[in-house]
Backbone as numpy.savetxt, mean C-alpha at the origin, in Angstrom:
# Nx Ny Nz CAx CAy CAz Cx Cy Cz
-3.53 -16.38 37.90 -3.71 -15.08 37.27 -3.08 -15.08 35.87
-1.92 -15.75 35.75 -1.24 -15.79 34.46 -2.08 -16.55 33.45
-2.63 -17.71 33.84 -3.44 -18.49 32.90 -4.70 -17.73 32.51
-5.24 -16.94 33.42 -6.42 -16.15 33.10 -6.08 -15.08 32.06
-4.91 -14.45 32.20 -4.48 -13.44 31.24 -4.22 -14.05 29.87
-3.61 -15.23 29.86 -3.32 -15.91 28.59 -4.61 -16.30 27.90
-5.57 -16.85 28.65 -6.81 -17.28 28.00 -7.59 -16.08 27.48
-7.56 -14.94 28.17 -8.30 -13.79 27.65 -7.58 -13.21 26.43
-6.26 -13.30 26.37 -5.53 -12.84 25.19 -5.80 -13.75 24.01
-5.97 -15.04 24.26 -6.23 -15.98 23.17 -7.66 -15.89 22.66
-8.56 -15.38 23.46 -9.95 -15.26 23.02 -10.22 -13.85 22.52
-9.32 -13.31 21.77 -9.40 -11.96 21.24 -10.62 -11.81 20.33
-11.38 -10.79 20.55 -12.53 -10.48 19.72 -12.45 -9.00 19.35
-12.21 -8.67 18.06 -12.05 -7.27 17.68 -13.27 -6.42 18.04
-14.44 -7.02 18.08 -15.64 -6.25 18.41 -15.64 -5.78 19.86
-14.86 -6.46 20.70 -14.86 -6.10 22.12 -14.20 -4.76 22.39
-13.38 -4.26 21.48 -12.77 -2.97 21.73 -13.08 -1.94 20.64
-13.80 -2.33 19.61 -14.15 -1.40 18.54 -15.66 -1.25 18.51
-16.18 -0.38 19.34 -17.62 -0.14 19.37 -17.92 0.99 18.39
-18.76 0.70 17.40 -19.03 1.67 16.35 -20.53 1.81 16.17
-20.99 3.05 16.08 -22.39 3.32 15.74 -22.45 3.55 14.24
-23.65 3.54 13.68 -23.75 3.71 12.23 -23.95 5.16 11.80
-23.83 6.08 12.73 -23.90 7.50 12.38 -22.81 8.26 13.14
-22.54 9.44 12.62 -21.57 10.32 13.24 -22.25 11.66 13.43
-22.04 12.25 14.58 -22.68 13.54 14.86 -21.69 14.66 14.56
-22.18 15.64 13.80 -21.40 16.82 13.49 -22.26 18.02 13.86
-22.00 18.56 15.05 -22.88 19.61 15.57 -24.24 18.99 15.86
-25.27 19.55 15.25 -26.62 19.01 15.43 -26.98 18.01 14.35
-26.14 17.91 13.34 -26.41 16.98 12.24 -25.87 15.60 12.56
-26.61 14.60 12.15 -26.16 13.22 12.29 -26.09 12.62 10.89
-24.93 12.04 10.55 -24.73 11.51 9.20 -24.30 10.06 9.26
-24.72 9.32 8.24 -24.23 7.95 8.07 -22.84 8.03 7.47
-22.06 6.99 7.64 -20.70 6.97 7.12 -20.36 5.57 6.66
-19.20 5.43 6.08 -18.71 4.12 5.64 -17.40 3.83 6.36
-17.21 2.59 6.74 -15.93 2.15 7.31 -15.07 1.60 6.18
-13.79 1.92 6.21 -12.86 1.42 5.19 -11.75 0.66 5.90
-11.61 -0.62 5.54 -10.52 -1.45 6.04 -9.48 -1.55 4.92
-8.38 -0.84 5.08 -7.34 -0.81 4.05 -6.21 -1.75 4.44
-5.54 -2.30 3.44 -4.42 -3.23 3.66 -4.85 -4.43 4.51
-5.99 -4.97 4.20 -6.53 -6.12 4.93 -5.51 -7.24 5.06
-4.75 -7.48 3.99 -3.80 -8.60 3.96 -2.65 -8.40 4.94
-2.44 -7.18 5.40 -1.33 -6.91 6.34 -1.76 -6.95 7.80
-3.04 -7.12 8.04 -3.54 -7.10 9.41 -2.98 -8.26 10.21
-2.70 -8.00 11.47 -2.24 -9.05 12.38 -3.41 -9.77 13.06
-4.61 -9.32 12.78 -5.81 -9.93 13.35 -6.18 -11.13 12.48
-6.61 -12.21 13.11 -7.02 -13.41 12.36 -8.10 -13.04 11.34
-8.02 -13.63 10.15 -8.95 -13.33 9.06 -10.40 -13.55 9.50
-10.67 -14.68 10.17 -12.07 -14.94 10.56 -12.57 -13.92 11.58
-11.68 -13.44 12.46 -12.08 -12.43 13.44 -12.36 -11.10 12.76
-11.50 -10.72 11.83 -11.67 -9.45 11.14 -12.91 -9.48 10.24
-13.10 -10.58 9.52 -14.31 -10.70 8.70 -15.57 -10.78 9.57
-15.44 -11.36 10.74 -16.57 -11.38 11.68 -16.94 -9.98 12.12
-15.93 -9.16 12.40 -16.18 -7.76 12.78 -16.82 -7.01 11.61
-16.29 -7.22 10.40 -16.85 -6.56 9.22 -18.30 -6.98 9.01
-18.58 -8.25 9.21 -19.95 -8.74 9.10 -20.85 -8.07 10.14
-20.36 -7.93 11.35 -21.13 -7.26 12.41 -21.47 -5.83 11.99
-20.47 -5.12 11.47 -20.70 -3.73 11.06 -21.69 -3.63 9.91
-21.51 -4.46 8.89 -22.35 -4.33 7.70 -23.74 -4.91 7.89
-23.84 -6.08 8.48 -25.14 -6.75 8.61 -25.96 -6.25 9.80
-25.34 -6.22 10.96 -26.10 -5.93 12.18 -26.17 -4.45 12.52
-25.17 -3.68 12.14 -25.19 -2.25 12.46 -25.50 -1.39 11.24
-25.73 -2.03 10.08 -26.07 -1.33 8.83 -25.07 -0.24 8.47
-23.80 -0.56 8.59 -22.74 0.37 8.22 -22.15 -0.09 6.89
-22.14 0.82 5.93 -21.51 0.51 4.65 -20.03 0.28 4.94
-19.50 -0.84 4.45 -18.14 -1.23 4.76 -17.39 -1.57 3.49
-16.19 -0.99 3.37 -15.34 -1.23 2.20 -14.08 -1.93 2.69
-13.74 -3.00 2.02 -12.56 -3.79 2.35 -11.59 -3.68 1.18
-10.38 -3.18 1.45 -9.37 -3.04 0.41 -8.26 -4.05 0.72
-7.99 -4.91 -0.26 -7.01 -5.98 -0.01 -6.35 -6.42 -1.30
-5.12 -6.89 -1.15 -4.43 -7.59 -2.23 -4.67 -9.07 -1.94
-5.70 -9.62 -2.56 -6.12 -10.97 -2.23 -5.06 -12.02 -2.52
-4.16 -11.74 -3.44 -3.10 -12.70 -3.75 -2.15 -12.89 -2.56
-2.14 -11.93 -1.64 -1.24 -12.01 -0.49 -1.92 -12.54 0.76
-3.18 -12.85 0.69 -3.89 -13.39 1.86 -3.66 -14.90 1.87
-2.98 -15.36 2.90 -2.56 -16.75 2.95 -3.51 -17.65 3.74
-4.48 -17.09 4.41 -5.41 -17.87 5.21 -6.28 -18.74 4.30
-6.24 -20.05 4.52 -6.99 -20.98 3.65 -8.50 -20.81 3.77
-8.97 -20.31 4.88 -10.41 -20.13 5.07 -10.93 -18.81 4.53
-10.05 -17.98 4.00 -10.46 -16.64 3.56 -11.59 -16.70 2.53
-11.46 -17.53 1.51 -12.47 -17.58 0.45 -13.85 -17.95 0.99
-13.91 -18.91 1.92 -15.19 -19.30 2.51 -15.80 -18.17 3.32
-14.97 -17.52 4.15 -15.46 -16.41 4.97 -15.87 -15.24 4.07
-15.06 -14.96 3.06 -15.33 -13.84 2.16 -16.68 -14.03 1.48
-16.95 -15.25 1.04 -18.20 -15.54 0.34 -19.42 -15.18 1.19
-19.31 -15.35 2.49 -20.43 -15.08 3.39 -20.55 -13.61 3.76
-19.44 -12.87 3.69 -19.43 -11.50 4.20 -19.41 -10.44 3.10
-18.64 -10.68 2.04 -18.44 -9.67 1.00 -19.52 -9.82 -0.05
-20.26 -8.74 -0.30 -21.35 -8.84 -1.27 -20.90 -8.51 -2.69
-19.85 -7.71 -2.85 -19.41 -7.33 -4.18 -17.89 -7.17 -4.19
-17.25 -7.68 -5.22 -15.80 -7.56 -5.36 -15.48 -6.81 -6.65
-14.66 -5.80 -6.53 -14.19 -5.05 -7.69 -12.69 -5.29 -7.82
-12.26 -5.64 -8.99 -10.83 -5.84 -9.25 -10.28 -4.53 -9.81
-9.18 -4.12 -9.27 -8.56 -2.88 -9.71 -7.29 -3.20 -10.49
-7.09 -2.50 -11.56 -5.82 -2.60 -12.27 -5.31 -1.17 -12.45
-4.03 -1.03 -12.38 -3.44 0.30 -12.42 -2.74 0.55 -13.75
-2.83 1.79 -14.17 -2.06 2.22 -15.33 -0.78 2.83 -14.76
0.23 1.98 -14.58 1.45 2.41 -13.92 2.19 3.49 -14.70
2.08 3.48 -16.00 2.74 4.52 -16.81 2.25 5.89 -16.37
0.93 6.07 -16.29 0.36 7.36 -15.89 0.70 7.70 -14.44
0.65 6.71 -13.58 0.96 6.95 -12.16 2.42 7.38 -12.01
3.32 6.70 -12.67 4.75 7.04 -12.58 5.00 8.41 -13.18
4.35 8.73 -14.31 4.47 10.08 -14.89 4.05 11.13 -13.86
2.96 10.86 -13.18 2.46 11.79 -12.17 3.44 11.94 -11.00
4.02 10.83 -10.57 5.00 10.87 -9.48 6.21 11.70 -9.88
6.72 11.49 -11.08 7.89 12.23 -11.54 7.54 13.70 -11.74
6.38 13.98 -12.35 5.97 15.37 -12.56 5.84 16.12 -11.23
5.35 15.43 -10.21 5.15 16.06 -8.91 6.36 16.02 -7.99
7.45 15.42 -8.46 8.65 15.27 -7.61 9.25 16.64 -7.31
9.42 16.95 -6.03 9.97 18.23 -5.60 11.45 18.07 -5.30
12.25 18.93 -5.93 13.69 18.93 -5.70 14.25 20.31 -6.04
15.35 20.66 -5.40 16.06 21.88 -5.74 17.05 21.62 -6.87
17.29 20.36 -7.18 18.25 19.97 -8.21 17.51 19.82 -9.53
17.46 20.90 -10.29 16.73 20.90 -11.57 17.32 19.90 -12.57
18.64 19.69 -12.50 19.28 18.73 -13.41 18.76 17.32 -13.13
18.55 17.00 -11.86 18.02 15.67 -11.50 16.58 15.53 -11.97
15.79 16.57 -11.79 14.40 16.53 -12.25 14.36 16.31 -13.76
15.22 17.00 -14.50 15.31 16.82 -15.95 15.73 15.39 -16.28
16.70 14.88 -15.53 17.15 13.50 -15.70 15.98 12.53 -15.54
15.18 12.72 -14.51 14.03 11.83 -14.28 13.05 11.89 -15.45
12.73 13.10 -15.89 11.78 13.26 -17.00 12.32 12.61 -18.27
13.60 12.82 -18.54 14.20 12.27 -19.75 14.36 10.74 -19.69
14.36 10.19 -18.49 14.55 8.75 -18.32 13.30 8.04 -17.81
12.16 8.59 -18.17 10.89 8.00 -17.75 10.77 6.55 -18.21
11.22 6.27 -19.40 11.15 4.90 -19.93 11.97 3.95 -19.05
13.10 4.41 -18.60 13.96 3.61 -17.72 13.26 3.35 -16.39
12.62 4.37 -15.83 11.92 4.24 -14.55 10.78 3.24 -14.68
9.97 3.41 -15.71 8.83 2.52 -15.94 9.33 1.10 -16.21
10.39 0.97 -17.00 10.94 -0.35 -17.33 11.42 -1.08 -16.10
12.19 -0.42 -15.25 12.70 -1.07 -14.03 11.54 -1.47 -13.12
10.56 -0.58 -13.00 9.39 -0.85 -12.15 8.60 -2.04 -12.69
8.33 -2.03 -13.98 7.53 -3.09 -14.60 8.26 -4.42 -14.60
9.53 -4.43 -14.96 10.30 -5.67 -15.02 10.49 -6.30 -13.65
10.46 -5.48 -12.61 10.67 -6.02 -11.26 9.51 -6.91 -10.82
8.30 -6.62 -11.33 7.13 -7.37 -10.90 6.73 -7.02 -9.47
7.32 -5.98 -8.94 7.07 -5.55 -7.56 6.34 -4.21 -7.61
5.05 -4.25 -7.66 4.26 -3.05 -7.92 3.98 -2.24 -6.67
5.04 -1.85 -5.98 4.91 -1.05 -4.78 5.38 0.37 -5.10
4.44 1.30 -5.14 4.77 2.67 -5.53 5.57 3.40 -4.45
5.43 3.00 -3.20 6.25 3.61 -2.14 7.73 3.31 -2.39
8.01 2.09 -2.82 9.39 1.71 -3.12 9.91 2.51 -4.31
9.07 2.70 -5.32 9.46 3.51 -6.47 9.83 4.92 -6.01
8.99 5.53 -5.19 9.27 6.88 -4.70 10.57 6.91 -3.92
10.76 5.93 -3.06 11.98 5.90 -2.27 13.20 5.71 -3.15
13.08 4.94 -4.21 14.16 4.72 -5.15 14.55 6.05 -5.82
13.56 6.81 -6.25 13.81 8.10 -6.90 14.47 9.07 -5.91
13.98 9.10 -4.70 14.54 9.98 -3.68 15.98 9.58 -3.34
16.21 8.29 -3.12 17.54 7.82 -2.74 18.56 8.03 -3.86
18.14 7.85 -5.10 19.09 7.99 -6.20 19.51 9.44 -6.41
18.71 10.37 -5.94 19.07 11.78 -6.10 20.43 12.08 -5.45
20.71 11.47 -4.32 22.00 11.67 -3.66 23.14 11.13 -4.52
22.92 9.98 -5.13 23.95 9.39 -6.01 24.16 10.29 -7.22
23.06 10.75 -7.80 23.14 11.62 -8.97 23.91 12.90 -8.64
23.61 13.50 -7.51 24.28 14.74 -7.11 25.78 14.51 -6.90
26.13 13.44 -6.20 27.55 13.14 -5.94 28.27 12.85 -7.25
27.62 12.09 -8.14 28.22 11.75 -9.43 28.45 13.03 -10.25
27.45 13.91 -10.26 27.55 15.16 -11.02 28.68 16.04 -10.49
28.82 16.11 -9.19 29.85 16.95 -8.57 31.25 16.36 -8.71
31.33 15.07 -8.97 32.64 14.41 -9.06 33.38 14.74 -10.36
32.66 15.21 -11.35 33.30 15.52 -12.62 33.38 14.31 -13.56
32.91 13.16 -13.10 32.90 11.96 -13.93 31.76 12.09 -14.95
31.97 11.59 -16.14 30.97 11.66 -17.20 29.67 11.01 -16.75
28.58 11.62 -17.16 27.23 11.10 -16.84 26.73 10.11 -17.90
27.60 9.69 -18.80 27.19 8.82 -19.91 26.51 7.53 -19.44
26.98 6.94 -18.36 26.45 5.65 -17.91 25.42 5.78 -16.78
25.04 6.99 -16.45 24.17 7.19 -15.27 22.80 6.53 -15.45
22.27 6.50 -16.66 20.96 5.85 -16.88 21.05 4.36 -16.55
22.11 3.72 -16.99 22.30 2.29 -16.72 22.45 2.04 -15.22
23.19 2.91 -14.55 23.38 2.80 -13.10 22.04 3.00 -12.39
21.28 3.97 -12.86 19.97 4.25 -12.27 19.05 3.03 -12.39
19.01 2.43 -13.58 18.19 1.24 -13.79 18.60 0.13 -12.82
19.90 -0.13 -12.73 20.41 -1.18 -11.84 20.12 -0.86 -10.38
20.24 0.41 -10.03 19.93 0.84 -8.66 18.47 0.53 -8.33
17.59 0.87 -9.26 16.15 0.60 -9.06 15.89 -0.90 -8.93
16.48 -1.68 -9.81 16.28 -3.12 -9.78 16.75 -3.71 -8.45
17.93 -3.29 -8.00 18.46 -3.79 -6.72 17.54 -3.37 -5.57
17.04 -2.14 -5.62 16.12 -1.66 -4.58 14.86 -2.52 -4.55
14.26 -2.79 -5.72 13.04 -3.60 -5.77 13.30 -5.02 -5.28
14.40 -5.60 -5.73 14.71 -6.99 -5.33 14.96 -7.08 -3.82
15.63 -6.07 -3.27 15.88 -6.06 -1.83 14.57 -5.96 -1.06
13.69 -5.08 -1.50 12.39 -4.91 -0.82 11.54 -6.17 -0.93
11.64 -6.87 -2.07 10.88 -8.11 -2.25 11.43 -9.24 -1.39
12.67 -9.09 -0.96 13.28 -10.11 -0.13 13.99 -11.14 -0.95
């Protein structure tokens, strides 16, 4: 019984548990839809199995399928060969991090108006630390801004001069990015 369980676990086929039709019913209306596979590079499913499932959806079930991936992080050596057979079009995305970071800071919610002003006034520092890190993870940037707010508040309440706070903030961000990168 154990060997039977092991062999069935080793013969994993994503299509065996993901049955998808090419339409969705909403009341009496039936509509076509698109499947989106996000963070492909983080999947624990074997690349050939996942691309096989995507091929099944797009070719055999006529479902528009979008695959979102950071291809530089896909380590499977067979990925390029499989991709060539399954993916019909590749779009490369580049981000304008300056605008994105401005938007993050502008939308940052806090009761500490002095901290919000600090962030706005030190936008160059935030962008610089983010850009120099080479670690383009916006979740980490957000967490860095959130975490530093506690330091800023404690520093402000301590009565110590805020003259060096920008330098400390930059270093805090750099250490956060380096830690997240491993």
